[in-house]
Coordinates of C-alpha atoms and ligand atoms in Angstrom, one line a residue:
M27 CA 0.0 0.0 0.0
T28 CA 1.4 3.4 -0.9
A29 CA 1.6 6.3 1.5
V30 CA -1.2 8.1 -0.4
D31 CA -3.4 5.0 0.0
A32 CA -2.9 5.0 3.7
R33 CA -4.0 8.6 4.2
P34 CA -7.8 8.2 4.4
E35 CA -7.3 5.7 7.3
T36 CA -4.8 7.8 9.2
M37 CA -6.7 11.0 8.6
A38 CA -10.1 9.7 9.5
A39 CA -11.9 12.2 11.7
L40 CA -13.3 11.2 15.0
R41 CA -16.3 13.6 15.3
F42 CA -18.0 14.1 18.6
P43 CA -21.8 14.6 18.9
A44 CA -23.1 18.2 18.4
G45 CA -23.3 19.9 21.8
F46 CA -20.5 17.8 23.3
R47 CA -19.1 19.7 26.2
W48 CA -15.4 20.5 25.9
G49 CA -14.0 21.6 29.2
T50 CA -11.1 22.2 31.4
A51 CA -10.9 21.5 35.1
T52 CA -9.2 22.9 38.2
A53 CA -9.6 22.9 42.0
A54 CA -9.6 25.7 44.5
Y55 CA -6.6 24.8 46.7
Q56 CA -4.5 23.8 43.7
I57 CA -4.7 27.1 41.9
E58 CA -6.2 30.0 44.0
G59 CA -3.5 30.9 46.5
A60 CA -4.6 33.9 48.6
A61 CA -4.7 31.5 51.5
A62 CA -5.2 34.0 54.2
E63 CA -7.3 36.6 52.3
G64 CA -10.9 37.7 52.7
G65 CA -11.3 35.9 56.0
R66 CA -10.4 32.4 54.6
T67 CA -9.2 30.1 57.4
P68 CA -6.9 27.1 57.0
S69 CA -8.2 23.9 55.5
I70 CA -6.8 20.5 56.2
W71 CA -4.5 20.9 53.2
D72 CA -3.0 24.2 54.7
T73 CA -2.2 22.2 57.9
F74 CA -1.0 19.1 56.1
S75 CA 1.2 21.0 53.7
R76 CA 2.9 22.8 56.7
T77 CA 3.6 19.5 58.4
P78 CA 7.2 18.6 57.7
G79 CA 7.7 15.6 55.3
K80 CA 4.1 15.5 54.0
V81 CA 4.4 17.5 50.8
R82 CA 7.3 17.3 48.4
N83 CA 9.8 20.3 48.9
G84 CA 7.5 21.6 51.7
D85 CA 5.3 23.2 49.0
T86 CA 2.0 24.8 50.1
G87 CA -1.0 26.2 48.3
D88 CA -0.4 29.7 49.9
I89 CA 0.2 31.3 46.5
A90 CA -0.3 28.4 44.0
A91 CA -1.1 29.8 40.6
D92 CA -2.4 33.0 42.1
H93 CA -5.6 32.5 40.3
L94 CA -7.6 34.5 42.9
H95 CA -5.9 37.6 41.6
R96 CA -5.5 36.6 38.0
M97 CA -9.0 35.1 37.4
P98 CA -10.1 37.3 34.6
D99 CA -6.9 36.6 32.6
D100 CA -7.3 32.9 33.2
V101 CA -10.9 33.0 32.0
A102 CA -9.7 34.9 28.9
L103 CA -7.2 32.1 28.2
M104 CA -10.1 29.6 28.2
R105 CA -12.2 31.8 26.0
D106 CA -9.3 32.0 23.5
L107 CA -9.0 28.2 23.6
G108 CA -12.7 27.9 22.8
V109 CA -13.6 25.7 25.8
T110 CA -17.4 25.5 26.3
D111 CA -17.3 24.5 30.0
Y112 CA -15.1 25.2 33.0
R113 CA -15.1 22.9 36.1
F114 CA -13.9 24.7 39.2
S115 CA -14.3 24.0 42.9
V116 CA -15.5 26.3 45.7
S117 CA -13.2 26.6 48.7
W118 CA -15.2 25.7 51.8
P119 CA -13.0 27.7 54.2
R120 CA -13.1 30.7 51.9
V121 CA -16.9 30.9 51.9
Q122 CA -17.7 29.5 55.4
P123 CA -14.4 30.0 57.3
T124 CA -15.2 27.9 60.4
G125 CA -17.3 25.3 58.6
R126 CA -20.4 26.6 60.4
G127 CA -22.7 29.5 60.5
P128 CA -23.0 32.4 58.1
A129 CA -21.1 32.8 54.8
A130 CA -18.1 35.1 54.3
E131 CA -19.5 37.4 51.6
R132 CA -16.1 38.3 50.4
G133 CA -15.4 34.7 49.7
L134 CA -18.6 34.2 47.9
D135 CA -18.0 37.4 45.9
F136 CA -15.0 35.8 44.3
Y137 CA -17.1 33.0 42.9
R138 CA -19.9 35.4 41.9
R139 CA -17.3 37.3 39.9
L140 CA -15.8 34.1 38.4
V141 CA -19.2 32.9 37.3
D142 CA -20.0 36.3 35.8
E143 CA -16.7 36.4 34.0
L144 CA -17.3 32.8 32.6
L145 CA -20.8 33.6 31.4
A146 CA -19.6 36.8 29.7
A147 CA -17.0 34.7 27.9
G148 CA -19.6 32.2 26.8
I149 CA -18.3 29.4 29.1
R150 CA -20.6 27.3 31.1
P151 CA -19.6 27.2 34.8
V152 CA -19.5 23.7 36.4
A153 CA -19.2 24.1 40.2
T154 CA -17.8 21.4 42.5
L155 CA -18.6 21.9 46.1
Y156 CA -15.9 19.9 47.7
H157 CA -12.4 19.2 46.3
W158 CA -10.7 18.1 49.5
D159 CA -10.3 21.4 51.4
L160 CA -12.2 20.7 54.6
P161 CA -12.1 23.6 57.1
Q162 CA -9.5 22.7 59.7
E163 CA -12.0 23.5 62.5
L164 CA -14.2 20.7 61.2
E165 CA -11.3 18.3 61.2
D166 CA -10.5 19.3 64.7
A167 CA -14.0 18.3 65.6
G168 CA -13.5 14.9 64.1
G169 CA -13.5 15.4 60.4
W170 CA -15.2 13.1 57.9
P171 CA -15.2 10.0 60.2
E172 CA -17.8 12.1 62.2
R173 CA -21.4 12.2 61.1
D174 CA -21.7 15.9 61.9
T175 CA -19.3 16.8 59.1
A176 CA -21.9 15.5 56.6
H177 CA -24.5 17.9 58.2
R178 CA -22.1 20.8 58.1
F179 CA -21.6 20.1 54.4
T180 CA -25.3 20.3 53.6
E181 CA -25.4 23.7 55.5
Y182 CA -22.4 24.9 53.4
T183 CA -24.1 23.7 50.2
A184 CA -27.1 25.9 51.0
L185 CA -24.9 28.9 51.3
V186 CA -23.2 28.3 47.9
A187 CA -26.5 27.4 46.2
G188 CA -28.0 30.6 47.5
A189 CA -25.2 32.7 46.0
L190 CA -24.7 31.0 42.6
G191 CA -27.8 29.0 42.0
D192 CA -29.3 31.4 39.6
R193 CA -26.2 31.3 37.3
V194 CA -24.6 27.9 37.6
A195 CA -26.4 25.1 35.8
T196 CA -24.2 22.1 36.6
W197 CA -23.3 21.2 40.2
T198 CA -21.0 18.4 41.5
T199 CA -21.3 17.7 45.2
L200 CA -18.0 15.9 45.8
N201 CA -14.8 15.3 43.9
E202 CA -13.2 11.8 44.4
P203 CA -14.5 10.9 47.8
W204 CA -12.4 7.7 47.6
C205 CA -9.3 9.9 47.8
G206 CA -10.7 12.0 50.7
A207 CA -11.6 8.9 52.7
F208 CA -8.9 6.3 51.9
L209 CA -5.9 8.6 51.2
G210 CA -6.9 11.1 53.8
Y211 CA -7.8 8.8 56.6
G212 CA -6.6 5.3 55.5
N213 CA -3.0 5.6 54.4
G214 CA -2.4 9.2 55.3
V215 CA -0.8 10.2 52.0
H216 CA -3.3 13.1 51.7
A217 CA -4.7 15.5 54.3
P218 CA -5.5 15.2 57.1
G219 CA -2.9 12.3 57.1
R220 CA -4.6 9.9 59.4
T221 CA -4.0 6.1 59.2
S222 CA -7.0 4.2 60.4
H223 CA -9.0 1.6 58.4
P224 CA -12.1 2.1 60.5
A225 CA -11.9 5.9 60.1
A226 CA -11.5 5.6 56.3
L227 CA -14.7 3.5 56.1
R228 CA -16.6 5.8 58.3
A229 CA -15.4 8.7 56.2
A230 CA -16.5 7.0 53.0
H231 CA -20.0 6.6 54.4
H232 CA -20.2 10.2 55.7
F233 CA -19.1 11.4 52.2
N234 CA -22.0 9.4 50.8
L235 CA -24.3 11.0 53.3
A236 CA -22.9 14.5 52.6
H237 CA -23.5 13.9 48.9
G238 CA -27.1 12.8 49.4
G239 CA -27.8 15.7 51.8
A240 CA -26.3 18.2 49.5
T241 CA -28.3 16.8 46.6
R242 CA -31.5 17.3 48.5
V243 CA -30.5 20.9 49.3
L244 CA -29.6 21.6 45.7
R245 CA -32.9 20.1 44.4
D246 CA -34.8 22.3 46.8
R247 CA -33.0 25.5 46.0
L248 CA -32.0 25.3 42.3
P249 CA -34.2 25.7 39.2
S250 CA -35.6 22.4 38.0
T251 CA -33.3 22.6 35.0
A252 CA -30.1 22.3 37.2
E253 CA -27.9 19.3 36.6
I254 CA -26.8 17.6 39.8
S255 CA -23.8 15.3 39.7
L256 CA -21.1 13.5 41.6
T257 CA -17.5 12.9 40.5
L258 CA -15.9 9.5 41.3
N259 CA -12.4 8.4 40.5
L260 CA -13.5 4.9 39.6
H261 CA -10.8 2.3 39.4
A262 CA -10.4 0.5 36.1
L263 CA -9.4 -3.0 37.3
R264 CA -8.1 -6.0 35.4
P265 CA -7.2 -9.4 36.8
L266 CA -3.6 -10.4 36.1
T267 CA -4.9 -13.8 34.9
D268 CA -8.3 -15.3 34.5
S269 CA -7.9 -17.5 37.6
P270 CA -10.7 -17.4 40.1
A271 CA -8.2 -16.1 42.7
D272 CA -7.2 -13.1 40.6
R273 CA -10.8 -12.4 39.7
D274 CA -11.7 -12.5 43.4
A275 CA -8.9 -10.0 44.0
V276 CA -10.5 -7.7 41.5
R277 CA -13.9 -8.2 43.2
R278 CA -12.4 -7.1 46.6
I279 CA -10.8 -3.9 45.2
D280 CA -13.8 -3.2 43.2
A281 CA -15.9 -3.3 46.3
V282 CA -13.8 -1.0 48.4
G283 CA -12.7 1.2 45.5
N284 CA -15.8 1.5 43.4
R285 CA -19.0 -0.1 44.7
I286 CA -18.6 1.5 48.1
F287 CA -19.9 4.6 46.3
L288 CA -21.8 3.3 43.3
D289 CA -24.0 0.9 45.3
P290 CA -25.2 3.3 48.0
V291 CA -25.6 6.3 45.6
F292 CA -27.3 4.5 42.7
H293 CA -28.9 1.5 44.3
G294 CA -29.4 2.6 48.0
R295 CA -27.5 -0.4 49.4
L296 CA -24.1 -1.3 50.8
P297 CA -22.2 -4.0 48.9
E298 CA -22.6 -7.1 50.9
D299 CA -19.2 -8.5 50.0
L300 CA -17.6 -5.2 51.2
V301 CA -19.3 -5.6 54.5
E302 CA -18.0 -9.2 54.8
D303 CA -14.5 -8.2 53.6
T304 CA -14.2 -5.4 56.1
A305 CA -15.8 -7.3 59.1
P306 CA -12.5 -7.5 60.9
V307 CA -12.3 -3.7 60.8
T308 CA -15.8 -2.5 61.3
D309 CA -19.4 -3.6 61.8
W310 CA -20.7 -0.7 59.8
S311 CA -23.0 0.4 62.7
F312 CA -22.4 4.0 61.8
V313 CA -24.8 3.5 58.9
R314 CA -28.2 4.5 60.4
D315 CA -31.7 3.7 59.3
G316 CA -32.7 6.0 56.5
D317 CA -29.2 7.0 55.5
L318 CA -29.2 5.0 52.3
E319 CA -32.4 6.6 51.2
I320 CA -30.8 10.0 51.6
V321 CA -27.6 8.9 49.8
S322 CA -29.5 7.5 46.8
A323 CA -31.3 10.7 45.8
P324 CA -31.5 10.6 42.0
L325 CA -28.8 12.3 40.0
D326 CA -28.7 13.8 36.5
S327 CA -25.3 12.6 35.6
L328 CA -22.1 11.0 36.9
G329 CA -18.6 12.4 36.5
I330 CA -15.7 10.0 36.1
N331 CA -12.1 10.9 36.7
Y332 CA -9.7 8.6 34.9
Y333 CA -5.9 8.5 34.6
S334 CA -4.8 4.8 34.4
P335 CA -5.9 1.3 35.2
S336 CA -4.7 -1.2 37.8
V337 CA -3.8 -4.8 37.3
V338 CA -4.7 -6.9 40.3
S339 CA -3.7 -10.4 41.4
A340 CA -4.2 -12.6 44.4
G341 CA -0.6 -12.2 45.4
G342 CA 2.5 -14.1 44.5
S343 CA 3.5 -11.7 41.7
G344 CA 3.4 -7.9 41.6
S345 CA 3.9 -5.7 44.6
P346 CA 1.8 -6.0 47.7
S347 CA -0.4 -3.1 48.5
P348 CA 1.8 -0.5 50.2
S349 CA 1.7 -0.3 54.0
P350 CA -0.3 1.4 55.4
S351 CA -2.7 0.4 52.7
P352 CA -5.5 2.7 51.6
W353 CA -7.8 -0.3 51.1
A354 CA -9.1 -0.6 54.7
G355 CA -8.0 -4.2 55.1
A356 CA -10.2 -5.4 52.2
E357 CA -7.1 -6.0 50.1
E358 CA -5.8 -9.0 52.2
R359 CA -3.8 -11.2 49.8
V360 CA -4.1 -8.7 46.9
A361 CA -1.2 -7.5 44.9
F362 CA -0.9 -4.9 42.2
A363 CA 1.0 -6.0 39.1
P364 CA 3.3 -3.5 37.3
A365 CA 1.7 -2.4 34.1
A366 CA 3.8 -2.6 30.9
G367 CA 4.4 0.4 28.6
P368 CA 4.9 4.1 28.9
R369 CA 4.2 6.0 32.1
T370 CA 3.6 9.7 32.9
A371 CA 5.8 11.8 35.2
M372 CA 3.5 10.5 38.0
G373 CA 4.7 7.0 37.2
W374 CA 1.1 6.1 36.1
P375 CA 0.8 3.8 33.1
V376 CA -0.6 5.3 29.9
D377 CA -3.5 3.0 28.9
A378 CA -6.6 4.6 27.3
D379 CA -8.4 1.3 27.1
G380 CA -9.1 1.5 30.8
L381 CA -11.2 4.6 30.2
Y382 CA -13.2 2.7 27.5
E383 CA -13.6 -0.2 29.9
L384 CA -15.0 2.0 32.7
L385 CA -17.4 3.9 30.4
T386 CA -18.8 0.8 28.9
R387 CA -19.2 -0.8 32.3
L388 CA -21.2 2.2 33.5
R389 CA -23.3 2.0 30.3
D390 CA -24.3 -1.5 31.3
E391 CA -24.6 -1.0 35.0
L392 CA -26.3 2.4 35.1
P393 CA -28.4 2.5 31.9
G394 CA -29.8 5.8 31.0
L395 CA -27.5 7.9 33.2
P396 CA -25.5 10.5 31.3
L397 CA -21.8 10.5 31.9
L398 CA -19.1 13.2 32.0
V399 CA -15.4 12.6 32.0
T400 CA -14.7 15.3 34.6
E401 CA -11.0 14.7 34.7
N402 CA -8.4 13.2 32.4
G403 CA -4.9 14.4 31.6
A404 CA -1.3 13.7 32.3
A405 CA 1.8 15.2 34.1
Y406 CA 5.0 15.5 32.1
D407 CA 8.3 17.2 32.9
D408 CA 7.7 20.0 30.4
Y409 CA 9.3 23.4 30.5
A410 CA 9.4 26.7 28.6
D411 CA 12.3 26.7 26.2
P412 CA 14.5 29.8 25.6
S413 CA 12.1 30.9 22.9
G414 CA 9.2 30.7 25.3
Q415 CA 7.6 27.6 23.8
V416 CA 6.4 24.6 25.7
H417 CA 6.4 21.5 23.6
D418 CA 4.6 18.6 25.2
P419 CA 4.1 15.9 22.5
E420 CA 3.6 13.2 25.1
R421 CA 0.7 15.0 26.6
V422 CA -0.9 15.5 23.2
A423 CA -0.5 11.8 22.5
Y424 CA -2.0 10.9 25.9
L425 CA -5.0 13.2 25.3
A426 CA -5.5 12.0 21.7
A427 CA -5.5 8.4 22.8
H428 CA -8.0 9.1 25.7
L429 CA -10.3 11.2 23.6
S430 CA -10.3 8.4 21.0
A431 CA -11.3 6.0 23.8
V432 CA -14.2 8.3 24.7
H433 CA -15.2 8.5 21.0
R434 CA -15.1 4.7 20.7
A435 CA -17.3 4.4 23.9
I436 CA -19.8 6.9 22.4
E437 CA -19.9 4.9 19.2
D438 CA -20.6 1.8 21.3
G439 CA -23.6 3.5 22.9
V440 CA -22.2 5.2 26.0
D441 CA -24.0 8.5 26.7
V442 CA -20.9 10.6 27.4
R443 CA -21.8 14.3 27.3
G444 CA -18.5 16.0 27.9
Y445 CA -14.8 15.8 28.6
F446 CA -13.0 18.0 31.1
L447 CA -9.2 18.1 30.6
W448 CA -7.2 18.1 33.8
S449 CA -5.9 20.6 34.0
L450 CA -6.1 24.2 32.7
L451 CA -3.1 25.3 34.6
D452 CA 0.0 23.7 36.1
N453 CA -0.8 23.7 39.8
F454 CA -0.3 22.3 43.3
E455 CA -0.3 18.6 42.8
W456 CA -1.2 17.6 46.4
A457 CA 1.6 15.5 48.1
Q458 CA 3.8 16.1 45.0
G459 CA 3.6 19.9 45.4
Y460 CA 4.6 21.8 42.3
S461 CA 6.9 19.1 41.1
K462 CA 4.3 17.6 38.7
R463 CA 2.8 19.7 35.9
F464 CA -0.7 18.6 34.6
G465 CA -1.5 21.9 32.9
I466 CA -2.1 22.6 29.2
V467 CA -1.0 26.1 30.2
H468 CA 2.4 26.3 31.8
V469 CA 2.8 28.4 35.0
D470 CA 6.2 29.8 36.0
F471 CA 5.5 29.8 39.7
A472 CA 8.2 32.5 40.4
S473 CA 6.7 35.1 38.0
Q474 CA 3.2 33.6 37.6
R475 CA 3.7 33.9 33.8
R476 CA 1.3 31.8 31.8
T477 CA 2.5 30.1 28.6
V478 CA 0.1 28.2 26.4
K479 CA 1.6 24.7 25.8
D480 CA 1.4 22.9 22.4
S481 CA -1.2 20.7 24.0
A482 CA -3.5 23.7 24.6
R483 CA -3.3 24.7 21.0
W484 CA -4.0 21.1 20.0
Y485 CA -7.0 21.0 22.3
A486 CA -8.3 24.3 20.9
D487 CA -8.1 22.7 17.4
V488 CA -10.0 19.6 18.5
I489 CA -12.7 21.8 20.0
A490 CA -12.9 24.0 16.9
R491 CA -13.3 21.0 14.7
G492 CA -15.5 19.1 17.1
G493 CA -13.2 16.1 17.0
L494 CA -9.8 14.8 16.2
T495 CA -7.9 12.8 13.6
R496 CA -7.3 9.2 14.5
P497 CA -4.0 9.0 16.4
Ligands
LIG508 O1 -4.7 16.9 40.7 C1 -5.6 15.8 41.0 C2 -7.0 16.3 41.2 O2 -7.0 17.2 42.2 C3 -7.9 15.1 41.5 N1 -7.8 14.1 40.5 C4 -6.4 13.7 40.1 C5 -5.6 14.8 39.8 C6 -4.2 14.4 39.4 O3 -3.6 13.7 40.5

């Protein structure tokens, strides 16, 4: 076959449906900075990042990408890229500093201005109410393992809904409660850095309860057209072999990694096998009558954050789950096998099939529920060269492969309504501090200069054409 003959195949366009939402995503603590302005009080991440040894290089979100002061310019960047939607999170300690009582109007004003700026730029705001920045005062009162934190969250939700409900059409209650519960309270890699399996499981339930309570509040206070959603970082799991033991290892991790949220939220029940697997750790008596009814309030869509899959075995090969493990003891005898192939700067395997597998699973398990890919992207060690350019071909390849997987899923009947690229800006990557760059816009943290990377130009082109060429 000649090169000319090959062109139609290599150039075939992958077109997305009309109205597909092309977004970017960020989170408050990772970009805003201004940690002590306008009455904002410390969150668990302010405390954690100040605790020696917890965050790489001792980095904190004190200044981050200084977005609070540069917001109009950052919105203009998105407008120039042509994004249709922007997913941001609201900082709880900025709008309700002690986690109780009245709102700090100056904090809410920032989000009012952000939403106005977005709407003026023709960009749909997508608000996430919780992306990990619990007010420290609430952690001091017991944090997510305590039931009252869920009640505090519904109160806070009412404040934000009152301020933004007339202009924000899409709402996400929680971002990645698995990380909040199991990295925050299970293995302590994230704030608040506690290491207790029972606390992690209690936190997971209270996240579910907070989500359900907030959903009720949003339904009561928002126009009936509002879209209410939840974002989960579902784990794409594969057994190392087809042996019953390896398949059972997948079942265990699926229970404590995925179904711990999916079953209560979408089916109003706890996974029975999870309750059995975790019996040595807890009797689940913190789940009270009526809780699961609150948790399972109907949703309009589900957000999925996907980066890479995991290969799971019953042990013997691969590395055992690290100690302390985030999996609350349910991972007994489970090992994680090293994946082949390229990895990002996070060390995460590049494997777009995992996204396709997750999306088609959800099509089958939750028929009729619209899906959004609310995060996907990659960190690479990119830098501005002397001519001021940032060339990031690996990120372009990663994004192209994953968007192709989304396209394939849509072709196979999955109702995916949008894709939010993580992230608009280089930012504070939690325990990795500023050492990992996920942005399609480079940030020089010393000068706060923004430089549009090649990947941002590529994404703008994808958006303009409503699709991409087959990679
Ligand atoms: O930066 C995070 C984000 O806050 C939550 N999802 C994963 C991203 C990359 O680690």
